[in-house]
Coordinates of C-alpha atoms in Angstrom, one line a residue:
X28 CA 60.3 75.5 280.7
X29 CA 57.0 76.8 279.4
X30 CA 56.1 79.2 281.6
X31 CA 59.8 81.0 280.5
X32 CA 58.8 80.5 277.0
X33 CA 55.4 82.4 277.7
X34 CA 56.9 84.8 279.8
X35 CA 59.1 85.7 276.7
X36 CA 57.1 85.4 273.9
X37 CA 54.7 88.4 275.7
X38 CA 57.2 90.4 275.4
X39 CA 56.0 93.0 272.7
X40 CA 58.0 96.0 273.3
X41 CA 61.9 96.6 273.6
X42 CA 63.9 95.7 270.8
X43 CA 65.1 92.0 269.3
X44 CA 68.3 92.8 271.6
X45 CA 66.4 92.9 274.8
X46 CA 64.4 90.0 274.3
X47 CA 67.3 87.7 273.3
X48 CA 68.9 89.6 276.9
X49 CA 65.6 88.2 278.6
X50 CA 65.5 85.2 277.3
X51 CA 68.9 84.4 278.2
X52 CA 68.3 85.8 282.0
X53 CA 65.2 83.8 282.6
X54 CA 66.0 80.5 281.2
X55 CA 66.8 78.9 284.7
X56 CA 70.4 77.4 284.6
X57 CA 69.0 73.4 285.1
X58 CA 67.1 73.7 281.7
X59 CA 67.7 70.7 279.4
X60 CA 67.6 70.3 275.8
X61 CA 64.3 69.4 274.0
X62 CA 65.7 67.2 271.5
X63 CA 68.9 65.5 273.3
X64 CA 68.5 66.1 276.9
X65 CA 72.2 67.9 277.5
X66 CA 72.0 71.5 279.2
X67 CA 70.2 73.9 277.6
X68 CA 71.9 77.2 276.4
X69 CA 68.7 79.1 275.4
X70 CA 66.0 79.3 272.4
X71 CA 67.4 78.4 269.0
X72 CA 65.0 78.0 265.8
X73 CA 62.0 78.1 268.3
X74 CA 63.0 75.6 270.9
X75 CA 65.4 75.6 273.8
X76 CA 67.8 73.4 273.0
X77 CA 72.1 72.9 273.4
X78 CA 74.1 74.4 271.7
X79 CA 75.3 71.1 269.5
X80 CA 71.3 70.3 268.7
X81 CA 71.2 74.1 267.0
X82 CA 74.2 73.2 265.1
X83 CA 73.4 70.1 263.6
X84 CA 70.1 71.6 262.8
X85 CA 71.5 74.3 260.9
X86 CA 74.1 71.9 259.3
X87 CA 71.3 69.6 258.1
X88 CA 69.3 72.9 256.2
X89 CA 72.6 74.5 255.2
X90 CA 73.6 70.7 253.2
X91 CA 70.5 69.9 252.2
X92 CA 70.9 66.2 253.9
X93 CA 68.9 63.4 252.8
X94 CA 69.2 61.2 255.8
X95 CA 67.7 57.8 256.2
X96 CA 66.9 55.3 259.4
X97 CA 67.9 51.8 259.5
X98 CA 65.3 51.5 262.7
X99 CA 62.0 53.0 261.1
X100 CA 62.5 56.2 262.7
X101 CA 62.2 54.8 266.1
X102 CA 65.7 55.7 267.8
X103 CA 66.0 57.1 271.3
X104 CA 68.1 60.2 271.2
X105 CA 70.0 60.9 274.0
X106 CA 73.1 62.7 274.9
X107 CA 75.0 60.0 274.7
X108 CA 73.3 58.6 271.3
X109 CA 72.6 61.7 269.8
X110 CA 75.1 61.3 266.9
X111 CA 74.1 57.5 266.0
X112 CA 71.3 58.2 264.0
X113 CA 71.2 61.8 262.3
X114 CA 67.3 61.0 260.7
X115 CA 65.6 60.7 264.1
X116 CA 67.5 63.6 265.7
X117 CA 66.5 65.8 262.9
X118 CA 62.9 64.6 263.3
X119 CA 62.8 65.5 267.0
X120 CA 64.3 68.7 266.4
X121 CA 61.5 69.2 264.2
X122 CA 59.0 67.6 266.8
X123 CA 60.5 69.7 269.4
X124 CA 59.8 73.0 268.1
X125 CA 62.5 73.7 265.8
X126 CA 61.1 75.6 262.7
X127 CA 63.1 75.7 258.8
X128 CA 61.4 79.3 258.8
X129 CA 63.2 80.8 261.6
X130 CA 66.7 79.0 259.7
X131 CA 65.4 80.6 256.6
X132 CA 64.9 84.2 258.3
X133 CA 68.2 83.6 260.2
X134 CA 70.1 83.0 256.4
X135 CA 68.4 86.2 254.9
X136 CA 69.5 88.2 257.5
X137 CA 72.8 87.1 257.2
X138 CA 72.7 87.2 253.5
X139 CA 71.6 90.9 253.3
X140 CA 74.0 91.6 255.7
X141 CA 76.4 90.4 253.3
X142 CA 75.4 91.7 250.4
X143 CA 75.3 94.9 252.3
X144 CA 79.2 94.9 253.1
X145 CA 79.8 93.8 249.6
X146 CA 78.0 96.6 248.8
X147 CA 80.4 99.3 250.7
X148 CA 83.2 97.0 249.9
X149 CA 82.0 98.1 246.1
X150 CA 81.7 101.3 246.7
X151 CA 84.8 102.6 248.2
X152 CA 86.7 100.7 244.7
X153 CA 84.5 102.9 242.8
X154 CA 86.0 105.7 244.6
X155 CA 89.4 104.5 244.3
X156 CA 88.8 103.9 240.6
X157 CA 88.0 107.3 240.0
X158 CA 90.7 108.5 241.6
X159 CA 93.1 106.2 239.8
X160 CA 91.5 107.7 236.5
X161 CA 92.0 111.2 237.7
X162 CA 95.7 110.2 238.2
X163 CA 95.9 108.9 234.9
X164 CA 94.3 111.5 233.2
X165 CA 96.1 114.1 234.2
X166 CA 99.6 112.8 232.4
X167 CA 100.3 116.6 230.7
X168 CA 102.4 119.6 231.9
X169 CA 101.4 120.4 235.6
X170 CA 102.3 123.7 234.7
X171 CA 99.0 123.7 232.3
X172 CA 96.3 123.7 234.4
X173 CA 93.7 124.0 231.6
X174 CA 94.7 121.4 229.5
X175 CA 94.3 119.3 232.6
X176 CA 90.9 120.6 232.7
X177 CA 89.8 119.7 229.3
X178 CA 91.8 115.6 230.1
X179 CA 89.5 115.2 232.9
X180 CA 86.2 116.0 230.9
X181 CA 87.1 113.0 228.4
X182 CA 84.3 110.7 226.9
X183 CA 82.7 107.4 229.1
X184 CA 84.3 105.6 226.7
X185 CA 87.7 106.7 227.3
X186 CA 87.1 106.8 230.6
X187 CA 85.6 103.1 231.1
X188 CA 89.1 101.6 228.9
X189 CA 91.1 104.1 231.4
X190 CA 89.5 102.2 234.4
X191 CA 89.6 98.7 232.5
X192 CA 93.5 98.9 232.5
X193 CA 94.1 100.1 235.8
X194 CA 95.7 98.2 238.3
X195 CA 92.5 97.9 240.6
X196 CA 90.2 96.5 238.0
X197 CA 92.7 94.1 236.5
X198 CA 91.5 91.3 238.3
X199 CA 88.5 89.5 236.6
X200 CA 85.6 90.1 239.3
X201 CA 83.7 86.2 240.2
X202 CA 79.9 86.5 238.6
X203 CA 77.9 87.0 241.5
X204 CA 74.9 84.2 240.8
X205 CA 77.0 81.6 239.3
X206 CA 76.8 79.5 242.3
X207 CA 73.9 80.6 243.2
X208 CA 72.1 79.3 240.4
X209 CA 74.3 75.9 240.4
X210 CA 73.0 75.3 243.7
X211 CA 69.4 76.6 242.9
X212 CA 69.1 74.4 240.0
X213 CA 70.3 71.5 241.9
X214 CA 68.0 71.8 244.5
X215 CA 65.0 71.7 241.3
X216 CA 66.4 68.9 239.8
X217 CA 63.8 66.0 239.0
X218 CA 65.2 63.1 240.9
X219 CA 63.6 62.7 244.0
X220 CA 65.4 64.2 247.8
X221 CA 64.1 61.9 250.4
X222 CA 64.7 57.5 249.9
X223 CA 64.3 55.1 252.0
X224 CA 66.3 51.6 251.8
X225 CA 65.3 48.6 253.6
X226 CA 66.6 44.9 252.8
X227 CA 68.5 46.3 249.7
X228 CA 65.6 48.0 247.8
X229 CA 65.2 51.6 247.6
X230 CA 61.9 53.5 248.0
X231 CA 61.5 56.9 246.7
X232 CA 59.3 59.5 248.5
X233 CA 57.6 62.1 246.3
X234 CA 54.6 64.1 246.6
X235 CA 51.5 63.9 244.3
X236 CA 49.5 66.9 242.9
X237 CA 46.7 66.2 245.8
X238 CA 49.7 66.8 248.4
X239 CA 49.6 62.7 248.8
X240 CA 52.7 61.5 250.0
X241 CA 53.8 58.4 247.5
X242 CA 56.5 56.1 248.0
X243 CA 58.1 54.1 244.7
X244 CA 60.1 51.4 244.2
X245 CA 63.0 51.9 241.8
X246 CA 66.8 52.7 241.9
X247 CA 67.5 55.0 238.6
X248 CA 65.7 57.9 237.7
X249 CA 64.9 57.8 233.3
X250 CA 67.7 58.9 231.5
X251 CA 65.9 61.7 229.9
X252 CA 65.1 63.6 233.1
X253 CA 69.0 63.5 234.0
X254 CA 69.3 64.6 230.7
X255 CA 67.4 67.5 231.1
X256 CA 68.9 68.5 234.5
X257 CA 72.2 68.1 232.8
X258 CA 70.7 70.6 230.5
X259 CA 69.5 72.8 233.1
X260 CA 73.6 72.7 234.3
X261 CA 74.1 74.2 230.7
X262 CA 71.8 76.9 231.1
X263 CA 72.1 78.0 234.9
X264 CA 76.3 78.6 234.0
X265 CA 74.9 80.9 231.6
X266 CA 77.3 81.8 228.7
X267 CA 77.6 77.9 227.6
X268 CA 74.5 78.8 225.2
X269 CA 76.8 80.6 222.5
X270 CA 78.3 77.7 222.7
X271 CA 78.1 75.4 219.3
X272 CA 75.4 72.5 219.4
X273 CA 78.3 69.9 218.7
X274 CA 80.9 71.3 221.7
X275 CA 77.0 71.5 223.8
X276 CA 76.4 67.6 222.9
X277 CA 80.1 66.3 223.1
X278 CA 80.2 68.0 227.0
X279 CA 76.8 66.8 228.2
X280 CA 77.2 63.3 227.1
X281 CA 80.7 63.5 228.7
X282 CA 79.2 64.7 232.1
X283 CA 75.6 62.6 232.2
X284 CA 76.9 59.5 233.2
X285 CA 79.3 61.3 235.8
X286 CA 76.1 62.7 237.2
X287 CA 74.6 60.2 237.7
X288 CA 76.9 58.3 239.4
X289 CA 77.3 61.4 241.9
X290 CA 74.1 62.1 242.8
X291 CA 73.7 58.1 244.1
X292 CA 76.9 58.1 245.7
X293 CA 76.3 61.5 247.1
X294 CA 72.8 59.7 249.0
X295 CA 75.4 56.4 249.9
X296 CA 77.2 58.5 252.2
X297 CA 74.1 58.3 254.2
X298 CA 73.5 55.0 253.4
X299 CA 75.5 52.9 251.7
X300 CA 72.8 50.2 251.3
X301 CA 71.9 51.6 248.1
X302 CA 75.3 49.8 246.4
X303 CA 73.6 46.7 247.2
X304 CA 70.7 47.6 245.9
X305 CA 72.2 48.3 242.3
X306 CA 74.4 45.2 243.1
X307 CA 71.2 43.5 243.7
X308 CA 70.1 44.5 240.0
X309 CA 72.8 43.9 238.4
X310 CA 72.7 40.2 239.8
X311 CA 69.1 39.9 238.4
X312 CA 70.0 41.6 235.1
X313 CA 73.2 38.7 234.4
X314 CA 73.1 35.0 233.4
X315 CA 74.8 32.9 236.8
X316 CA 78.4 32.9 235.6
X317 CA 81.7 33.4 237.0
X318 CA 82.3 36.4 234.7
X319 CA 79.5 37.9 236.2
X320 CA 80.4 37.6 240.2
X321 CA 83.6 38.7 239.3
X322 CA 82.5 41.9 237.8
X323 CA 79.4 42.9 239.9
X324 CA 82.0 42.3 243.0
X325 CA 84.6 44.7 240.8
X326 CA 81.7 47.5 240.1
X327 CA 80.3 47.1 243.8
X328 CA 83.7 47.3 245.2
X329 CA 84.8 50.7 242.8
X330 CA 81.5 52.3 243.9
X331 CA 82.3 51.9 247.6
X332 CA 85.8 52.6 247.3
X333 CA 84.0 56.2 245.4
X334 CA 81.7 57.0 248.8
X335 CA 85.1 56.2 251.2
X336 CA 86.7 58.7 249.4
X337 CA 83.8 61.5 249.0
X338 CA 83.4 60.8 253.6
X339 CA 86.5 61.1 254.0
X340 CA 86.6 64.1 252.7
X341 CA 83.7 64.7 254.1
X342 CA 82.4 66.3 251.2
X343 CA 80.0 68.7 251.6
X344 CA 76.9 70.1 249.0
X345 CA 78.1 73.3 247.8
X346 CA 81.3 71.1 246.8
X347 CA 79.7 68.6 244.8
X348 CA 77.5 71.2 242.7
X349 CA 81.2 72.6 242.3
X350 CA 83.1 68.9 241.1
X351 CA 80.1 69.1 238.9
X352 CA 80.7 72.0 237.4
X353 CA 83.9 71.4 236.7
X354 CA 83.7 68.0 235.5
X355 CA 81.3 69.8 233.3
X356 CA 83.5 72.1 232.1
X357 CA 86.4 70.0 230.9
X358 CA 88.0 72.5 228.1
X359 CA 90.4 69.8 227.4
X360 CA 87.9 67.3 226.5
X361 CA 88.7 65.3 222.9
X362 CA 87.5 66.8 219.7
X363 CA 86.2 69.8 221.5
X364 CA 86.9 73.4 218.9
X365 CA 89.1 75.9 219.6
X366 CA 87.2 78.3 220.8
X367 CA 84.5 76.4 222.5
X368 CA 87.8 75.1 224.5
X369 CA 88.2 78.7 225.1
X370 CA 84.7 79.7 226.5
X371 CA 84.4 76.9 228.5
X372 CA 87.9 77.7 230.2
X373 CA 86.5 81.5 231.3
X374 CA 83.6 80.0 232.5
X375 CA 85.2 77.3 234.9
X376 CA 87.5 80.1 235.9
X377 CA 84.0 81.7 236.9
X378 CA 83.1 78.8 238.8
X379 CA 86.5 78.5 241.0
X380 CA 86.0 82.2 241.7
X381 CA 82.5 81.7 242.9
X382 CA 83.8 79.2 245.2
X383 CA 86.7 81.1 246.7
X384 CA 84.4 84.0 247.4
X385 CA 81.7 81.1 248.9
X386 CA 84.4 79.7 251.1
X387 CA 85.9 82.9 252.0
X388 CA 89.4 82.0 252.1
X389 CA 91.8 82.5 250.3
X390 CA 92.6 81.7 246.5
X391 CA 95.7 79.3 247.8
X392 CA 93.7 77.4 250.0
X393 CA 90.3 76.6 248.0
X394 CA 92.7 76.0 244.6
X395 CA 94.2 73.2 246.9
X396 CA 91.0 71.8 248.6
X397 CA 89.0 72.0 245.1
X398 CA 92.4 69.7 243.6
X399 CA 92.0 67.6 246.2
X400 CA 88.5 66.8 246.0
X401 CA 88.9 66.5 242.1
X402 CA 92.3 64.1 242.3
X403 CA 90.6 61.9 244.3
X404 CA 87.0 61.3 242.6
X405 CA 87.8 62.1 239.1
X406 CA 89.9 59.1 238.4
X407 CA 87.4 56.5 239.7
X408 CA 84.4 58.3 238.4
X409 CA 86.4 58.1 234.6
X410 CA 86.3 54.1 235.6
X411 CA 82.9 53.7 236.6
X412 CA 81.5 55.5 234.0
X413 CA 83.2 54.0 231.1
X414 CA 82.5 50.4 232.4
X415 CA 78.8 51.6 232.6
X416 CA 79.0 52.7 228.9
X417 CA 80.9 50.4 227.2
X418 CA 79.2 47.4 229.2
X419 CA 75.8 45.9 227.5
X420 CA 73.8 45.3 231.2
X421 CA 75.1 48.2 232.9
X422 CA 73.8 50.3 230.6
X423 CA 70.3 49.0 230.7
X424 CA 70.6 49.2 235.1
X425 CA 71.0 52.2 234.4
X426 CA 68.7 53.1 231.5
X427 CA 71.5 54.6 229.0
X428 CA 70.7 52.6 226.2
X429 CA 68.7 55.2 224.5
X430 CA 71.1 58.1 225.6
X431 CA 72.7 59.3 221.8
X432 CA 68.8 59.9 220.8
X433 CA 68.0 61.8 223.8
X434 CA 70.7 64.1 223.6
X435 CA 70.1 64.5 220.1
X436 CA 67.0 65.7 220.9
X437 CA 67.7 67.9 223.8
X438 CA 71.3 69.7 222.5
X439 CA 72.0 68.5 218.9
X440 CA 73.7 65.6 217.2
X441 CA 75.4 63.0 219.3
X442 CA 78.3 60.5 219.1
X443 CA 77.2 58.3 222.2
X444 CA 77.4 54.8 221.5
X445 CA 74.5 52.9 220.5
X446 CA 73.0 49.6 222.2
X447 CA 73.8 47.7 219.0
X448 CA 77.2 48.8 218.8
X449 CA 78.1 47.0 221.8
X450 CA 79.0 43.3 222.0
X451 CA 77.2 40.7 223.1
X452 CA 78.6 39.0 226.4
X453 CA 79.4 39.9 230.0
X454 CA 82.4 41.5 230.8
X455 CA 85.2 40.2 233.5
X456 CA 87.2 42.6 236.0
X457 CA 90.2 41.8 233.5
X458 CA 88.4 42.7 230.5
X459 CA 86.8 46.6 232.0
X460 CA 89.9 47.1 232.9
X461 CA 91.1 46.9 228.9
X462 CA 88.0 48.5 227.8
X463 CA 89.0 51.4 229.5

């Protein structure tokens, strides 16, 4: 297998066709897989590998997976056990060869060559636009050829609102970076990637200033940074700025809690060990008591029922910047203004349009998927996040006691409940269930 890969890596003339040809004729037909031992097709990422190893590998970068292993990253993978543990067999697809800069050259390619069709795609309704403008300016005698002259020398400006209300350009066009941007500022955000969870406690992984890899205990990340990256939400969906400081604080304190709660039960589809970590808190956080057993099994048991839901539909991470979005953007939120109910409206129209033109089907199809995935989490995300904020220890698990001030300080003034506003006591399943 190595003298193949020399013989084709010395290959420095002929084009990138040629060598693939080569490569594909001098790989011998018993080659195995580097990372799972199955049959090898040929070279993928910079490793020769099957054809199931290159797409899992691709999956895993295209998702932005953060994958954990119960065994200390000691599986054997095999053909047969090459889907029980997703950490290790990324690992060896690493160890093996297989490079995230040869992903990352593949995806530019691909995205240029996009962006190139859209390009032509953009040009020919240029074309057609100015031929629908000729068409409509020309609606005089046809006997009077020179007054059909002077119509076709109108002003830009006449000419743009002539083009406006066509036919062609009636349809609203999807902003081109919307999701883009989601997805960049989601992939910035401050809470760390990679975890680890072993016996029920969770260890972060993060890198120092020196490049010193540094694990930390902890579940929560502070409230204020999740505040901020609820911020950075505000700003990366762009026109939510001329938006009025109370409609910006009344939607953010709205959505933060919601966040949260995604973004863990996002990483428990990995692993759902990290419900009995926060169970674990909350146990050491209440008094022994019925009441409490009773509700830390009825949180627990909401939270898995959540990550049963979001596997099922096996949901992937473009969606959930998307269900973000548009949990963000809920125009009929209470007490929201008129026209802030407005704006936000045309902007999570923007959003749905991004994703139709991400998934590249049609509007039918991802209007149903997108209600799906919303029906299903929405209503037991609006359960566990008004339990967290209307219960007295759930809000400190999950540092919210100080959130009104924070948001007050980030957006403008806020009406979030404060931690002396709440009553004393622990709440029972029967008594969330009233609360909310």
């Amino acid at each position: 297998m190595e003298k193949v890969h020399n013989e084709s890596s010395n290959i420095s003339n002929g084009t990138q066709k040629n060598v693939k040809k080569q490569r594909k004729i001098i790989l011998p037909e018993n080659s195995i897989c580097s990372i799972c031992g199955d049959k090898a097709t040929r070279e993928y990422y910079g490793a020769i590998s099957c054809s199931a190893c290159m797409c899992f590998f691709k999956k895993c970068l295209d998702d932005n997976v953060q994958l954990a292993c119960k065994f200390k990253g000691k599986c054997n993978i095999t053909k047969e056990k090459r889907t029980k543990c997703k950490y290790c067999r990324l690992k060896k697809c690493f160890d093996s060869g297989m490079r995230r800069e040869h992903w990352e050259k593949n995806k530019k390619h691909y995205v240029k060559k996009f962006k190139s069709t859209k390009f032509n795609k953009k040009k020919a309704n240029d074309k057609l636009s100015n031929k629908v403008f000729e068409i409509k300016a020309s609606t005089v005698s046809p006997t009077n050829t020179t007054d059909m002259g002077i119509k076709k020398d109108c002003s830009k400006e006449d000419k743009s609102q002539l083009v406006q209300n066509s036919s062609i350009q009636s349809m609203s066009q999807p902003e081109e970076t919307i999701l883009d941007d989601l997805v960049e500022c989601e992939n910035i955000m401050k809470h760390p990637k990679k975890w680890h969870c072993y016996k029920a406690q969770i260890f972060f992984e993060t890198t120092a200033d020196n490049g010193e890899i540094v694990y930390s205990d902890g579940l929560i990340k502070p409230l204020d940074a999740m505040l901020e990256s609820s911020v950075q939400w505000a700003d990366a969906i762009g026109k939510f700025i001329d938006l009025q400081a109370d409609d910006k604080a009344l939607l953010t304190e709205k959505f933060v809690c919601k966040n949260i709660i995604l973004s863990l039960m996002y990483r428990a589809m990995e692993n759902e060990n990290i419900i009995d970590a926060i169970e674990k808190i909350i146990n050491e956080k209440y008094d022994e008591s019925d009441d409490k057993r009773i509700f830390n099994k009825y949180f627990g048991k909401k939270l898995r029922e959540l990550v049963k839901k979001m596997i099922r539909l096996r949901l992937s991470h473009v969606e959930l910047i998307i269900i973000k979005a548009a949990l963000f953007l809920n125009n009929n939120a209470n007490d929201l203004t008129s026209d802030g109910s407005d704006c936000v409206l045309v902007l999570k129209e923007s959003v749905i349009e991004s994703f139709v033109k991400c998934r590249r089907y049609d509007f039918l199809t991802c209007s149903i998927r997108l209600y799906d995935l919303i029906n299903c989490i929405s209503p037991i995300l609006d359960i566990l996040s008004k339990m967290i904020m209307k219960n007295k220890i759930l809000r400190d698990v999950f540092n919210f006691n100080n959130a009104g001030a924070l948001i007050e300080q980030y957006i403008g003034e806020s009406s979030v409940t404060s931690e002396d506003e709440i009553k004393e006591g622990n709440s029972t399943e029967d008594d969330s269930m009233d609360k909310i």
